[in-house]
Short mmCIF file of C-alpha atoms in Angstrom, two decimals:
data_model
loop_
_atom_site.label_atom_id
_atom_site.label_comp_id
_atom_site.label_asym_id
_atom_site.label_seq_id
_atom_site.Cartn_x
_atom_site.Cartn_y
_atom_site.Cartn_z
CA ASP A 275 0.00 0.00 0.00
CA ALA A 276 1.28 3.49 -0.84
CA GLY A 277 0.18 4.93 2.48
CA VAL A 278 -1.59 8.26 2.87
CA ILE A 279 -0.85 10.48 -0.11
CA GLN A 280 -0.81 14.26 0.10
CA SER A 281 -0.34 16.84 -2.59
CA PRO A 282 1.29 19.15 -3.14
CA ARG A 283 4.26 18.48 -0.86
CA HIS A 284 5.23 22.13 -0.91
CA GLU A 285 3.19 25.21 -1.70
CA VAL A 286 4.29 28.82 -1.81
CA THR A 287 1.61 31.39 -2.44
CA GLU A 288 0.88 35.04 -1.91
CA MET A 289 -1.46 36.41 0.70
CA GLY A 290 -5.04 36.49 -0.52
CA GLN A 291 -4.71 33.54 -2.86
CA GLU A 292 -6.78 30.39 -2.58
CA VAL A 293 -4.91 27.28 -1.48
CA THR A 294 -6.18 23.72 -1.91
CA LEU A 295 -4.49 20.80 -0.19
CA ARG A 296 -5.34 17.26 -1.20
CA CYS A 297 -5.32 13.93 0.56
CA LYS A 298 -5.87 10.35 -0.49
CA PRO A 299 -6.32 8.08 2.55
CA ILE A 300 -5.23 4.47 2.72
CA SER A 301 -7.69 2.27 0.86
CA GLY A 302 -10.26 0.78 3.21
CA HIS A 303 -9.76 3.40 5.92
CA ASN A 304 -12.99 5.15 6.82
CA SER A 305 -11.78 7.94 9.10
CA LEU A 306 -9.74 10.89 7.85
CA PHE A 307 -8.10 13.63 9.86
CA TRP A 308 -6.57 17.00 8.94
CA TYR A 309 -3.89 18.42 11.27
CA ARG A 310 -1.79 21.57 11.25
CA GLN A 311 1.71 21.73 12.74
CA THR A 312 3.48 24.95 13.69
CA MET A 313 6.43 25.69 15.93
CA MET A 314 4.28 27.79 18.24
CA ARG A 315 1.24 25.56 18.61
CA GLY A 316 2.55 22.13 17.78
CA LEU A 317 0.24 19.61 16.11
CA GLU A 318 -3.45 20.50 16.19
CA LEU A 319 -6.48 18.65 14.86
CA LEU A 320 -8.46 20.79 12.44
CA ILE A 321 -11.27 18.46 11.36
CA TYR A 322 -12.05 14.80 11.01
CA PHE A 323 -14.40 12.76 8.86
CA ASN A 324 -15.98 9.41 9.47
CA ASN A 325 -17.41 7.62 6.43
CA ASN A 326 -17.01 10.86 4.45
CA VAL A 327 -19.09 12.86 6.95
CA PRO A 328 -17.48 15.69 8.94
CA ILE A 329 -17.75 14.75 12.61
CA ASP A 330 -15.89 17.53 14.39
CA ASP A 331 -14.66 20.74 12.80
CA SER A 332 -14.15 22.68 16.03
CA GLY A 333 -10.45 22.92 15.31
CA MET A 334 -10.92 24.79 12.07
CA PRO A 335 -9.48 28.21 12.86
CA GLU A 336 -11.99 30.37 11.00
CA ASP A 337 -14.34 30.59 8.06
CA ARG A 338 -11.46 30.94 5.64
CA PHE A 339 -10.83 27.23 6.14
CA SER A 340 -13.08 24.57 4.66
CA ALA A 341 -12.73 20.83 4.15
CA LYS A 342 -14.59 18.34 2.02
CA MET A 343 -14.59 14.61 1.50
CA PRO A 344 -16.63 13.87 -1.62
CA ASN A 345 -15.79 10.17 -1.54
CA ALA A 346 -13.91 7.59 0.49
CA SER A 347 -10.66 8.09 -1.39
CA PHE A 348 -10.28 11.86 -1.55
CA SER A 349 -10.39 14.91 0.70
CA THR A 350 -9.48 18.56 0.30
CA LEU A 351 -8.61 21.32 2.72
CA LYS A 352 -9.11 24.78 1.27
CA ILE A 353 -7.95 28.13 2.57
CA GLN A 354 -9.53 31.18 0.97
CA PRO A 355 -8.16 33.80 1.25
CA SER A 356 -4.81 32.68 2.62
CA GLU A 357 -2.84 34.73 5.14
CA PRO A 358 0.82 34.59 6.24
CA ARG A 359 -0.23 33.14 9.62
CA ASP A 360 -1.58 30.10 7.80
CA SER A 361 2.00 29.08 7.01
CA ALA A 362 2.48 25.63 8.53
CA VAL A 363 2.77 21.96 7.70
CA TYR A 364 -0.63 20.38 7.08
CA PHE A 365 -0.94 16.66 7.68
CA CYS A 366 -3.63 14.26 6.66
CA ALA A 367 -4.09 10.97 8.51
CA SER A 368 -6.42 8.03 8.13
CA ARG A 369 -7.62 5.17 10.27
CA THR A 370 -9.78 2.11 9.87
CA THR A 371 -12.74 1.15 12.04
CA GLY A 372 -11.68 -0.82 15.08
CA SER A 373 -8.14 0.49 15.05
CA GLU A 374 -6.90 3.39 17.11
CA THR A 375 -3.73 3.86 15.09
CA GLN A 376 -3.71 6.79 12.70
CA TYR A 377 -1.45 6.66 9.65
CA PHE A 378 -0.03 10.01 8.65
CA GLY A 379 0.83 11.34 5.24
CA PRO A 380 4.11 13.17 4.56
CA GLY A 381 2.46 16.58 4.94
CA THR A 382 2.13 19.69 2.81
CA ARG A 383 4.49 22.51 3.74
CA LEU A 384 2.61 25.77 3.08
CA LEU A 385 4.25 29.17 2.97
CA VAL A 386 2.04 32.22 2.50
CA LEU A 387 4.00 35.35 1.66
CA LYS B 131 -8.92 21.31 28.75
CA GLN B 132 -6.41 18.50 28.18
CA GLU B 133 -2.81 19.63 27.93
CA VAL B 134 0.12 17.39 27.08
CA THR B 135 3.67 18.37 28.05
CA GLN B 136 6.92 16.71 27.04
CA ILE B 137 10.22 17.15 28.81
CA PRO B 138 12.93 17.69 27.75
CA ALA B 139 12.32 19.58 24.51
CA ALA B 140 15.65 18.37 23.17
CA LEU B 141 18.11 15.67 24.14
CA SER B 142 21.53 14.71 22.85
CA VAL B 143 23.15 11.44 23.90
CA PRO B 144 26.08 9.28 22.76
CA GLU B 145 25.33 6.08 20.91
CA GLY B 146 24.62 3.09 23.11
CA GLU B 147 23.11 5.02 25.96
CA ASN B 148 19.73 4.12 27.45
CA LEU B 149 17.37 7.07 27.69
CA VAL B 150 13.94 8.11 28.93
CA LEU B 151 11.55 10.60 27.40
CA ASN B 152 8.82 12.03 29.57
CA CYS B 153 5.22 12.95 28.86
CA SER B 154 2.61 14.35 31.22
CA PHE B 155 -1.07 15.13 30.72
CA THR B 156 -3.45 17.17 32.85
CA ASP B 157 -6.68 15.18 32.51
CA SER B 158 -6.57 11.50 33.46
CA ALA B 159 -9.78 10.80 31.51
CA ILE B 160 -7.99 9.35 28.52
CA TYR B 161 -8.91 6.53 26.19
CA ASN B 162 -5.32 5.70 25.31
CA LEU B 163 -1.85 7.19 24.94
CA GLN B 164 0.36 6.93 21.89
CA TRP B 165 3.98 7.62 21.11
CA PHE B 166 4.91 8.75 17.61
CA ARG B 167 8.17 9.35 15.82
CA GLN B 168 8.62 12.19 13.33
CA ASP B 169 11.63 12.43 11.06
CA PRO B 170 12.56 15.85 9.59
CA GLY B 171 10.28 16.78 6.70
CA LYS B 172 8.18 13.66 7.12
CA GLY B 173 4.93 12.57 8.66
CA LEU B 174 4.39 10.77 11.94
CA THR B 175 4.88 7.08 12.51
CA SER B 176 3.07 5.38 15.36
CA LEU B 177 5.49 3.56 17.68
CA LEU B 178 3.45 2.32 20.62
CA LEU B 179 -0.13 2.57 21.81
CA ILE B 180 -1.09 2.00 25.43
CA GLN B 181 -4.73 1.53 26.35
CA SER B 182 -5.90 3.35 29.47
CA SER B 183 -6.23 0.00 31.28
CA GLN B 184 -2.65 -1.01 30.47
CA ARG B 185 0.58 -0.15 32.26
CA GLU B 186 3.12 -0.62 29.50
CA GLN B 187 3.83 -1.71 25.96
CA THR B 188 7.05 -2.94 24.41
CA SER B 189 8.32 -3.04 20.86
CA GLY B 190 11.90 -4.04 20.29
CA ARG B 191 14.18 -1.59 22.09
CA LEU B 192 11.25 0.65 23.00
CA ASN B 193 9.20 0.42 26.15
CA ALA B 194 6.39 2.82 27.02
CA SER B 195 4.76 3.03 30.42
CA LEU B 196 1.56 4.68 31.54
CA ASP B 197 0.52 5.89 34.98
CA LYS B 198 -2.92 7.30 34.34
CA SER B 199 -3.58 8.38 37.91
CA SER B 200 -0.51 10.61 37.99
CA GLY B 201 -0.90 11.72 34.38
CA ARG B 202 2.47 10.46 33.21
CA SER B 203 4.02 8.32 30.54
CA THR B 204 7.62 7.49 29.74
CA LEU B 205 9.25 6.19 26.59
CA TYR B 206 12.37 4.17 27.31
CA ILE B 207 14.83 3.61 24.48
CA ALA B 208 17.48 0.98 25.13
CA ALA B 209 20.91 0.99 23.53
CA SER B 210 20.25 4.09 21.45
CA GLN B 211 21.49 4.25 17.86
CA PRO B 212 22.09 7.19 15.49
CA GLY B 213 19.05 5.99 13.52
CA ASP B 214 16.90 6.78 16.56
CA SER B 215 17.53 10.48 16.00
CA ALA B 216 14.11 12.08 15.43
CA THR B 217 11.38 13.97 17.22
CA TYR B 218 9.23 11.85 19.53
CA LEU B 219 5.66 12.96 20.13
CA CYS B 220 3.34 11.83 22.85
CA ALA B 221 -0.43 12.06 22.28
CA VAL B 222 -3.52 11.15 24.27
CA ILE B 223 -7.03 10.46 23.10
CA SER B 224 -9.39 12.26 25.44
CA SER B 225 -12.28 10.13 26.69
CA ASN B 226 -14.47 13.21 26.52
CA THR B 227 -13.77 14.41 22.99
CA GLY B 228 -12.22 11.41 21.26
CA LYS B 229 -9.58 13.71 19.83
CA LEU B 230 -5.84 13.08 19.69
CA ILE B 231 -4.04 15.79 21.72
CA PHE B 232 -0.31 16.07 21.07
CA GLY B 233 2.61 17.25 23.14
CA GLN B 234 5.23 19.52 21.59
CA GLY B 235 7.69 16.68 21.21
CA THR B 236 11.23 15.84 22.30
CA THR B 237 13.91 16.12 19.63
CA LEU B 238 16.48 13.40 20.14
CA GLN B 239 19.97 13.35 18.68
CA VAL B 240 22.07 10.21 19.09
CA LYS B 241 25.72 10.89 18.29
CA PRO B 242 27.88 8.12 16.80
#
């Protein structure tokens, strides 16, 4: 299995631009998580889906952030408009029912200038 | 609100040394505790998972303990190797929220 796949791996954009991060979970996994990692705040859960349905989005920082999971094999995290303080590494993770182990993707390193 | 703290923030040891990484959490109402490893520029890899009813878990040279009542966990690494150099993150799943709450991590360097 290829593991959790994230794209792009690196993104540099200018303030005000729309940013879309993509994630493909491990096949057969039915829970998907989006995390953000910064030096100041560490690793924080933004939102998670179970069977493609958003369960808890209380970690989403503000309305500029949105996430979708149109099917079991694809999810997006969108930031519109982006701001310099959104610069961070964004991780996607997935998990299967009955397991408590989350498998993390390699992350997308976002820099907003 | 659950808070997870890891001490020390950074550690440098010579190869072959046994070492202990510490993790503490403020709310003992946890479902389980997990230790992860993160290599520079990469994602997290799960190392050990301890259920709230368990006291320890072992995998190879790694041993993790859990004392839920005191809000503490330790990760013991025996006979450290340069390949163990990475950041080690402790995380708890809160019984109340079901969310994984991470500590800030301990960055370990094992010198040859």
